Amino acid sequence: MWGQIIRPHDIIYSIRERGTSIFKFITSLLFNKATRPLILGSIRKLISLKLKPGKNNKYLSSSPRIMQEKKLMVSAILNSVERSIQKKIISPKITSAVLSLWSKAVATPKNDSMPVRKFYKRYGEKPPWFLVISPGHACNLKCDDCYAASNPTGAKLGYKILDRLIGDALRMWDIKLIVFSGGEPFAYQSEGKGILDIAQKYQDCLFLTYTNGMLIDRDTASRIAECKNLTPAISVEGMRETTDKRRGNGIFDRVLSGMELLRQHGVPFGISVTANSSNQEEILADGFLDYFFKEQGTFYAFYFQYLPMGRKADFELMPSPGQRVAFVKKLWDVIERKSYFILDFWNHGTLVKGCVAAGRQAGGYFHIDWNGKVMPCVFAPYSPVNINDIYSQSDKTINDIWEAPFFGAIREWQKEQGHGSSEPKKEGNLLMPCPYRDHYARFAEWIEKYRPEPEDGSEKDKISKLKYYEKMTAYDKELAILLDPLWQEEYKGAKGDV
């Protein structure tokens, strides 16, 4: 009976007609054992229709493999939902709130909103989809090779600036997703307020927070649950020995204690993992993934490839081109076999249509750090504009960020490569999406032409700069030799098998 009542088109119609109240209804179905399989099945059918190749989605028409990868990821996300509900890791109230927020951030046609229409009328493009903000440089740990080179007493954005920035992003760009990074976001305090005060204030926005997890005590877990719109992504480097080696003795067990508190309060959480040359096999091993997804109740795992930047930058830790190719193949094998929700922010360019830096329309973002420097990406540490300077002038707004020529040059390159487009370009390879890591020679040209300020405030000396350039460009050439044939044969060709 329920199979006849709950149909994909009924769900879409109800959401449009009834607004956010429908999510309470959907949540009640998800938390009912009898109706859960039917509602999840209906969502799967609905998304399959959305992913059907057609004239508005030429990537899917031309690449069965990309279509298959998207379907595998959707299935993994839905399985995470089902697993979290079955194990009672996430509460009904938080589930309803998160479904509503994700609908606003992802599913709602953004062209319908007044801010987007105004922005498009002025620039001919859509505004950024989200922001990554590192409000404070301070951190309670001092990890080797920290990309941000954080310390216990670092700089920070003033709370008024942070509050205004997020308010303006919601008002002028219709942003519904804010990501907090750092430093340690839970260590941030300004004027007696922190990131949970921001999350509490902006209930119409979803917040993702990258954290070491050390400051998640019972009170913090309770406040996160009360907010209902924030999910922590807790950093691990592998299992206990590997994590403690890089982060400090006893850190792994303290991470587990934080996860236990989040489970008790029904808060969805994930893990954040940096893949380097020495932990490649461990972090994709079934034992590691089963431990966090099945035993600890992790909802998602976000992977980042190590880049030589920040404290003790070390090229030996960067996964070799061969390791990277092996990693992405193993990653899709794991996602298909285990159906775990895992995203790799370099190797999954096929899922997000390439590079999302510099405010790329259709899913892009900017990064703002503790000094107010605005950068194209967390991992592209050069800034042409500072939010503090913008707010010190009455005639400037956050749109002046978008107008910076340095960012414009990156967006033009993205268009040349077909990033963000529904139609693939001859020049583009979505397996090599990053202009900083995968196309450093081009990025170096932008640095030379536009002279953006380095995040650390100091330029490398000429010899160090030349050595860095040589190593990065040599890496890119070797990587292209391996990934260009893979892209042409398995993604743009006729194979399409994952």
mmCIF file of C-alpha atoms in Angstrom, residues 131-411:
data_model
loop_
_atom_site.group_PDB
_atom_site.id
_atom_site.type_symbol
_atom_site.label_atom_id
_atom_site.label_comp_id
_atom_site.label_asym_id
_atom_site.label_seq_id
_atom_site.Cartn_x
_atom_site.Cartn_y
_atom_site.Cartn_z
ATOM 1 C CA LEU A 131 31.943 30.180 2.385
ATOM 2 C CA VAL A 132 34.797 28.600 4.321
ATOM 3 C CA ILE A 133 35.737 30.800 7.264
ATOM 4 C CA SER A 134 38.707 30.220 9.564
ATOM 5 C CA PRO A 135 37.750 32.665 12.327
ATOM 6 C CA GLY A 136 40.789 32.008 14.538
ATOM 7 C CA HIS A 137 44.377 30.885 14.057
ATOM 8 C CA ALA A 138 44.662 29.592 17.621
ATOM 9 C CA CYS A 139 44.639 25.849 18.265
ATOM 10 C CA ASN A 140 44.984 23.743 21.395
ATOM 11 C CA LEU A 141 47.201 21.266 19.503
ATOM 12 C CA LYS A 142 50.437 21.700 17.544
ATOM 13 C CA CYS A 143 50.347 18.974 14.919
ATOM 14 C CA ASP A 144 53.309 18.277 12.687
ATOM 15 C CA ASP A 145 52.796 19.548 9.132
ATOM 16 C CA CYS A 146 49.704 21.605 10.013
ATOM 17 C CA TYR A 147 48.616 23.328 6.780
ATOM 18 C CA ALA A 148 47.615 26.444 8.760
ATOM 19 C CA ALA A 149 50.691 26.440 11.051
ATOM 20 C CA SER A 150 48.340 27.146 13.959
ATOM 21 C CA ASN A 151 49.570 28.067 17.443
ATOM 22 C CA PRO A 152 48.001 28.564 20.888
ATOM 23 C CA THR A 153 47.678 32.360 20.631
ATOM 24 C CA GLY A 154 46.935 33.148 17.012
ATOM 25 C CA ALA A 155 45.142 36.037 15.322
ATOM 26 C CA LYS A 156 41.364 36.084 14.947
ATOM 27 C CA LEU A 157 38.510 37.867 13.236
ATOM 28 C CA GLY A 158 36.515 40.145 15.491
ATOM 29 C CA TYR A 159 33.068 38.784 16.266
ATOM 30 C CA LYS A 160 31.356 41.807 14.718
ATOM 31 C CA ILE A 161 33.226 41.220 11.448
ATOM 32 C CA LEU A 162 32.417 37.501 11.497
ATOM 33 C CA ASP A 163 28.761 38.182 12.258
ATOM 34 C CA ARG A 164 28.489 40.822 9.547
ATOM 35 C CA LEU A 165 30.235 38.629 6.964
ATOM 36 C CA ILE A 166 27.843 35.728 7.481
ATOM 37 C CA GLY A 167 24.826 38.014 7.582
ATOM 38 C CA ASP A 168 25.877 39.692 4.333
ATOM 39 C CA ALA A 169 26.540 36.323 2.670
ATOM 40 C CA LEU A 170 23.015 35.171 3.504
ATOM 41 C CA ARG A 171 21.431 38.482 2.537
ATOM 42 C CA MET A 172 23.374 39.313 -0.646
ATOM 43 C CA TRP A 173 24.382 35.888 -1.970
ATOM 44 C CA ASP A 174 21.633 33.678 -0.515
ATOM 45 C CA ILE A 175 24.277 31.397 0.975
ATOM 46 C CA LYS A 176 22.891 28.566 3.081
ATOM 47 C CA LEU A 177 26.127 26.728 3.947
ATOM 48 C CA ILE A 178 29.030 27.985 6.075
ATOM 49 C CA VAL A 179 32.117 25.880 6.776
ATOM 50 C CA PHE A 180 34.301 26.669 9.800
ATOM 51 C CA SER A 181 37.967 25.723 9.684
ATOM 52 C CA GLY A 182 41.015 27.010 11.498
ATOM 53 C CA GLY A 183 42.914 26.922 13.773
ATOM 54 C CA GLU A 184 40.509 25.134 16.043
ATOM 55 C CA PRO A 185 37.017 26.600 15.520
ATOM 56 C CA PHE A 186 35.784 25.662 19.004
ATOM 57 C CA ALA A 187 38.732 27.594 20.492
ATOM 58 C CA TYR A 188 37.565 30.805 18.810
ATOM 59 C CA GLN A 189 36.298 33.455 21.219
ATOM 60 C CA SER A 190 35.710 37.152 20.554
ATOM 61 C CA GLU A 191 33.653 39.512 22.676
ATOM 62 C CA GLY A 192 32.695 36.508 24.779
ATOM 63 C CA LYS A 193 31.166 34.677 21.821
ATOM 64 C CA GLY A 194 32.104 31.730 19.630
ATOM 65 C CA ILE A 195 30.944 29.739 16.620
ATOM 66 C CA LEU A 196 27.995 28.192 18.459
ATOM 67 C CA ASP A 197 26.603 31.690 19.038
ATOM 68 C CA ILE A 198 26.790 32.203 15.277
ATOM 69 C CA ALA A 199 25.073 28.873 14.588
ATOM 70 C CA GLN A 200 22.357 29.709 17.103
ATOM 71 C CA LYS A 201 21.757 33.100 15.501
ATOM 72 C CA TYR A 202 21.611 31.901 11.893
ATOM 73 C CA GLN A 203 19.205 28.998 12.171
ATOM 74 C CA ASP A 204 18.430 29.160 8.448
ATOM 75 C CA CYS A 205 22.008 28.174 7.623
ATOM 76 C CA LEU A 206 23.847 24.843 7.776
ATOM 77 C CA PHE A 207 27.282 24.833 9.471
ATOM 78 C CA LEU A 208 30.041 22.263 8.936
ATOM 79 C CA THR A 209 32.955 22.534 11.374
ATOM 80 C CA TYR A 210 36.387 20.945 10.944
ATOM 81 C CA THR A 211 37.686 20.265 14.436
ATOM 82 C CA ASN A 212 40.266 18.221 16.313
ATOM 83 C CA GLY A 213 37.447 17.240 18.676
ATOM 84 C CA MET A 214 39.370 17.974 21.888
ATOM 85 C CA LEU A 215 37.009 20.743 23.012
ATOM 86 C CA ILE A 216 33.801 18.750 22.550
ATOM 87 C CA ASP A 217 32.756 18.208 26.144
ATOM 88 C CA ARG A 218 29.265 17.436 27.438
ATOM 89 C CA ASP A 219 28.183 21.092 27.481
ATOM 90 C CA THR A 220 29.456 21.687 23.940
ATOM 91 C CA ALA A 221 27.725 18.556 22.634
ATOM 92 C CA SER A 222 24.515 19.708 24.286
ATOM 93 C CA ARG A 223 24.749 23.168 22.702
ATOM 94 C CA ILE A 224 25.417 21.648 19.256
ATOM 95 C CA ALA A 225 22.301 19.505 19.677
ATOM 96 C CA GLU A 226 20.287 22.566 20.667
ATOM 97 C CA CYS A 227 21.460 24.430 17.546
ATOM 98 C CA LYS A 228 20.511 21.461 15.301
ATOM 99 C CA ASN A 229 22.311 23.075 12.334
ATOM 100 C CA LEU A 230 25.989 22.253 12.968
ATOM 101 C CA THR A 231 27.891 19.045 12.213
ATOM 102 C CA PRO A 232 31.488 18.471 13.396
ATOM 103 C CA ALA A 233 34.035 16.803 11.103
ATOM 104 C CA ILE A 234 36.645 15.414 13.501
ATOM 105 C CA SER A 235 40.236 14.961 12.355
ATOM 106 C CA VAL A 236 41.977 11.587 12.461
ATOM 107 C CA GLU A 237 45.097 10.404 10.625
ATOM 108 C CA GLY A 238 44.296 6.701 10.719
ATOM 109 C CA MET A 239 43.875 4.412 13.711
ATOM 110 C CA ARG A 240 45.271 5.084 17.210
ATOM 111 C CA GLU A 241 49.013 4.742 16.536
ATOM 112 C CA THR A 242 48.979 6.861 13.368
ATOM 113 C CA THR A 243 46.754 9.570 14.818
ATOM 114 C CA ASP A 244 48.717 9.862 18.069
ATOM 115 C CA LYS A 245 52.023 9.950 16.217
ATOM 116 C CA ARG A 246 51.036 13.129 14.383
ATOM 117 C CA ARG A 247 48.676 14.757 16.890
ATOM 118 C CA GLY A 248 49.995 13.674 20.294
ATOM 119 C CA ASN A 249 49.696 10.806 22.744
ATOM 120 C CA GLY A 250 46.151 10.046 23.856
ATOM 121 C CA ILE A 251 44.500 12.177 21.157
ATOM 122 C CA PHE A 252 42.797 9.213 19.467
ATOM 123 C CA ASP A 253 41.038 8.158 22.657
ATOM 124 C CA ARG A 254 39.938 11.740 23.340
ATOM 125 C CA VAL A 255 38.474 11.856 19.815
ATOM 126 C CA LEU A 256 36.456 8.745 20.616
ATOM 127 C CA SER A 257 35.212 10.347 23.832
ATOM 128 C CA GLY A 258 33.966 13.363 21.853
ATOM 129 C CA MET A 259 32.212 11.085 19.387
ATOM 130 C CA GLU A 260 30.497 9.268 22.251
ATOM 131 C CA LEU A 261 29.122 12.564 23.585
ATOM 132 C CA LEU A 262 27.846 13.527 20.131
ATOM 133 C CA ARG A 263 26.108 10.159 19.776
ATOM 134 C CA GLN A 264 24.471 10.593 23.175
ATOM 135 C CA HIS A 265 23.044 13.927 22.039
ATOM 136 C CA GLY A 266 21.914 12.686 18.606
ATOM 137 C CA VAL A 267 24.317 14.932 16.657
ATOM 138 C CA PRO A 268 25.477 13.748 13.200
ATOM 139 C CA PHE A 269 29.263 13.927 12.821
ATOM 140 C CA GLY A 270 31.980 12.814 10.445
ATOM 141 C CA ILE A 271 35.719 12.406 10.186
ATOM 142 C CA SER A 272 38.261 14.515 8.334
ATOM 143 C CA VAL A 273 41.320 12.655 7.046
ATOM 144 C CA THR A 274 44.483 13.947 5.381
ATOM 145 C CA ALA A 275 45.866 11.420 2.917
ATOM 146 C CA ASN A 276 49.655 11.465 2.736
ATOM 147 C CA SER A 277 52.306 9.198 1.255
ATOM 148 C CA SER A 278 52.538 7.047 4.386
ATOM 149 C CA ASN A 279 48.894 6.436 5.391
ATOM 150 C CA GLN A 280 47.304 5.737 1.986
ATOM 151 C CA GLU A 281 46.557 2.084 2.598
ATOM 152 C CA GLU A 282 45.485 2.447 6.223
ATOM 153 C CA ILE A 283 42.790 5.085 5.662
ATOM 154 C CA LEU A 284 41.083 3.079 2.911
ATOM 155 C CA ALA A 285 41.382 -0.283 4.675
ATOM 156 C CA ASP A 286 38.105 -2.004 5.524
ATOM 157 C CA GLY A 287 39.124 -2.189 9.181
ATOM 158 C CA PHE A 288 39.590 1.577 9.477
ATOM 159 C CA LEU A 289 36.385 2.452 7.635
ATOM 160 C CA ASP A 290 34.256 -0.210 9.353
ATOM 161 C CA TYR A 291 35.506 0.985 12.719
ATOM 162 C CA PHE A 292 34.404 4.577 12.177
ATOM 163 C CA PHE A 293 31.273 4.053 10.087
ATOM 164 C CA LYS A 294 29.864 0.987 11.836
ATOM 165 C CA GLU A 295 31.245 1.138 15.367
ATOM 166 C CA GLN A 296 31.586 4.889 15.950
ATOM 167 C CA GLY A 297 28.596 5.986 13.879
ATOM 168 C CA THR A 298 30.421 8.323 11.506
ATOM 169 C CA PHE A 299 27.978 9.803 8.981
ATOM 170 C CA TYR A 300 30.605 10.912 6.445
ATOM 171 C CA ALA A 301 34.356 10.940 5.815
ATOM 172 C CA PHE A 302 35.998 13.884 4.058
ATOM 173 C CA TYR A 303 39.448 13.238 2.617
ATOM 174 C CA PHE A 304 42.084 15.821 1.736
ATOM 175 C CA GLN A 305 45.312 15.152 -0.125
ATOM 176 C CA TYR A 306 48.381 16.476 1.700
ATOM 177 C CA LEU A 307 49.905 19.627 0.214
ATOM 178 C CA PRO A 308 53.369 20.950 1.139
ATOM 179 C CA MET A 309 52.288 24.141 2.899
ATOM 180 C CA GLY A 310 52.129 25.475 6.432
ATOM 181 C CA ARG A 311 54.282 24.096 9.264
ATOM 182 C CA LYS A 312 57.186 21.864 8.174
ATOM 183 C CA ALA A 313 56.001 21.622 4.566
ATOM 184 C CA ASP A 314 57.380 18.339 3.231
ATOM 185 C CA PHE A 315 57.177 17.204 -0.397
ATOM 186 C CA GLU A 316 57.963 13.648 0.717
ATOM 187 C CA LEU A 317 54.569 13.511 2.429
ATOM 188 C CA MET A 318 52.633 14.467 -0.692
ATOM 189 C CA PRO A 319 51.154 11.320 -2.281
ATOM 190 C CA SER A 320 53.054 10.518 -5.448
ATOM 191 C CA PRO A 321 51.208 10.656 -8.784
ATOM 192 C CA GLY A 322 51.121 6.862 -8.813
ATOM 193 C CA GLN A 323 49.730 6.758 -5.283
ATOM 194 C CA ARG A 324 47.071 9.284 -6.177
ATOM 195 C CA VAL A 325 45.863 7.240 -9.146
ATOM 196 C CA ALA A 326 45.802 4.066 -7.055
ATOM 197 C CA PHE A 327 43.990 5.935 -4.287
ATOM 198 C CA VAL A 328 41.116 7.167 -6.450
ATOM 199 C CA LYS A 329 40.604 3.691 -7.938
ATOM 200 C CA LYS A 330 40.582 2.081 -4.484
ATOM 201 C CA LEU A 331 38.292 4.842 -3.203
ATOM 202 C CA TRP A 332 35.555 4.110 -5.746
ATOM 203 C CA ASP A 333 35.951 0.401 -5.110
ATOM 204 C CA VAL A 334 35.341 1.031 -1.387
ATOM 205 C CA ILE A 335 32.339 3.293 -2.016
ATOM 206 C CA GLU A 336 30.768 0.705 -4.320
ATOM 207 C CA ARG A 337 31.438 -2.271 -2.009
ATOM 208 C CA LYS A 338 30.739 -0.649 1.355
ATOM 209 C CA SER A 339 28.407 2.189 0.367
ATOM 210 C CA TYR A 340 30.118 4.594 2.767
ATOM 211 C CA PHE A 341 29.678 8.349 2.295
ATOM 212 C CA ILE A 342 33.274 9.389 1.485
ATOM 213 C CA LEU A 343 34.282 12.542 -0.392
ATOM 214 C CA ASP A 344 37.812 13.294 -1.599
ATOM 215 C CA PHE A 345 38.215 16.983 -2.405
ATOM 216 C CA TRP A 346 40.799 16.403 -5.120
ATOM 217 C CA ASN A 347 39.916 13.017 -6.558
ATOM 218 C CA HIS A 348 36.162 13.649 -6.767
ATOM 219 C CA GLY A 349 36.235 16.514 -9.231
ATOM 220 C CA THR A 350 33.853 14.456 -11.340
ATOM 221 C CA LEU A 351 31.148 14.844 -8.692
ATOM 222 C CA VAL A 352 31.368 18.646 -8.373
ATOM 223 C CA LYS A 353 32.339 19.462 -11.961
ATOM 224 C CA GLY A 354 35.917 20.421 -11.196
ATOM 225 C CA CYS A 355 37.500 23.202 -9.162
ATOM 226 C CA VAL A 356 35.102 25.135 -6.890
ATOM 227 C CA ALA A 357 37.560 27.859 -5.823
ATOM 228 C CA ALA A 358 37.345 31.643 -6.293
ATOM 229 C CA GLY A 359 33.557 31.705 -5.983
ATOM 230 C CA ARG A 360 32.928 29.604 -9.082
ATOM 231 C CA GLN A 361 29.302 29.876 -10.075
ATOM 232 C CA ALA A 362 27.244 26.713 -9.649
ATOM 233 C CA GLY A 363 28.820 25.443 -6.440
ATOM 234 C CA GLY A 364 31.846 27.617 -5.693
ATOM 235 C CA TYR A 365 33.263 29.244 -2.559
ATOM 236 C CA PHE A 366 35.796 31.656 -1.038
ATOM 237 C CA HIS A 367 38.000 31.169 2.013
ATOM 238 C CA ILE A 368 38.368 33.940 4.627
ATOM 239 C CA ASP A 369 41.053 33.504 7.266
ATOM 240 C CA TRP A 370 41.726 34.842 10.784
ATOM 241 C CA ASN A 371 43.368 37.992 9.399
ATOM 242 C CA GLY A 372 40.435 38.740 7.115
ATOM 243 C CA LYS A 373 42.356 37.690 4.010
ATOM 244 C CA VAL A 374 40.074 36.345 1.283
ATOM 245 C CA MET A 375 41.548 33.505 -0.756
ATOM 246 C CA PRO A 376 40.274 31.380 -3.632
ATOM 247 C CA CYS A 377 40.595 28.195 -1.590
ATOM 248 C CA VAL A 378 41.851 26.901 1.755
ATOM 249 C CA PHE A 379 44.663 25.229 -0.187
ATOM 250 C CA ALA A 380 45.548 28.175 -2.434
ATOM 251 C CA PRO A 381 47.029 30.568 0.157
ATOM 252 C CA TYR A 382 47.091 33.888 -1.723
ATOM 253 C CA SER A 383 44.819 36.844 -1.090
ATOM 254 C CA PRO A 384 44.042 39.895 -3.271
ATOM 255 C CA VAL A 385 41.550 41.464 -0.846
ATOM 256 C CA ASN A 386 40.840 41.694 2.897
ATOM 257 C CA ILE A 387 37.363 41.693 4.417
ATOM 258 C CA ASN A 388 38.521 44.117 7.126
ATOM 259 C CA ASP A 389 39.536 46.632 4.434
ATOM 260 C CA ILE A 390 36.222 46.179 2.631
ATOM 261 C CA TYR A 391 34.208 46.806 5.782
ATOM 262 C CA SER A 392 36.287 49.873 6.647
ATOM 263 C CA GLN A 393 34.927 51.606 3.518
ATOM 264 C CA SER A 394 31.278 52.613 3.403
ATOM 265 C CA ASP A 395 30.994 52.255 -0.381
ATOM 266 C CA LYS A 396 32.207 48.625 -0.515
ATOM 267 C CA THR A 397 30.412 45.303 0.013
ATOM 268 C CA ILE A 398 31.224 41.605 -0.241
ATOM 269 C CA ASN A 399 30.617 41.929 -3.977
ATOM 270 C CA ASP A 400 34.043 43.600 -4.092
ATOM 271 C CA ILE A 401 35.475 40.198 -3.220
ATOM 272 C CA TRP A 402 33.943 38.748 -6.348
ATOM 273 C CA GLU A 403 35.280 41.595 -8.490
ATOM 274 C CA ALA A 404 38.967 41.040 -7.615
ATOM 275 C CA PRO A 405 40.824 40.372 -10.933
ATOM 276 C CA PHE A 406 42.855 37.524 -9.371
ATOM 277 C CA PHE A 407 39.654 35.611 -8.633
ATOM 278 C CA GLY A 408 38.244 36.516 -12.039
ATOM 279 C CA ALA A 409 41.281 34.972 -13.752
ATOM 280 C CA ILE A 410 40.746 31.700 -11.886
ATOM 281 C CA ARG A 411 37.058 31.632 -12.867
#
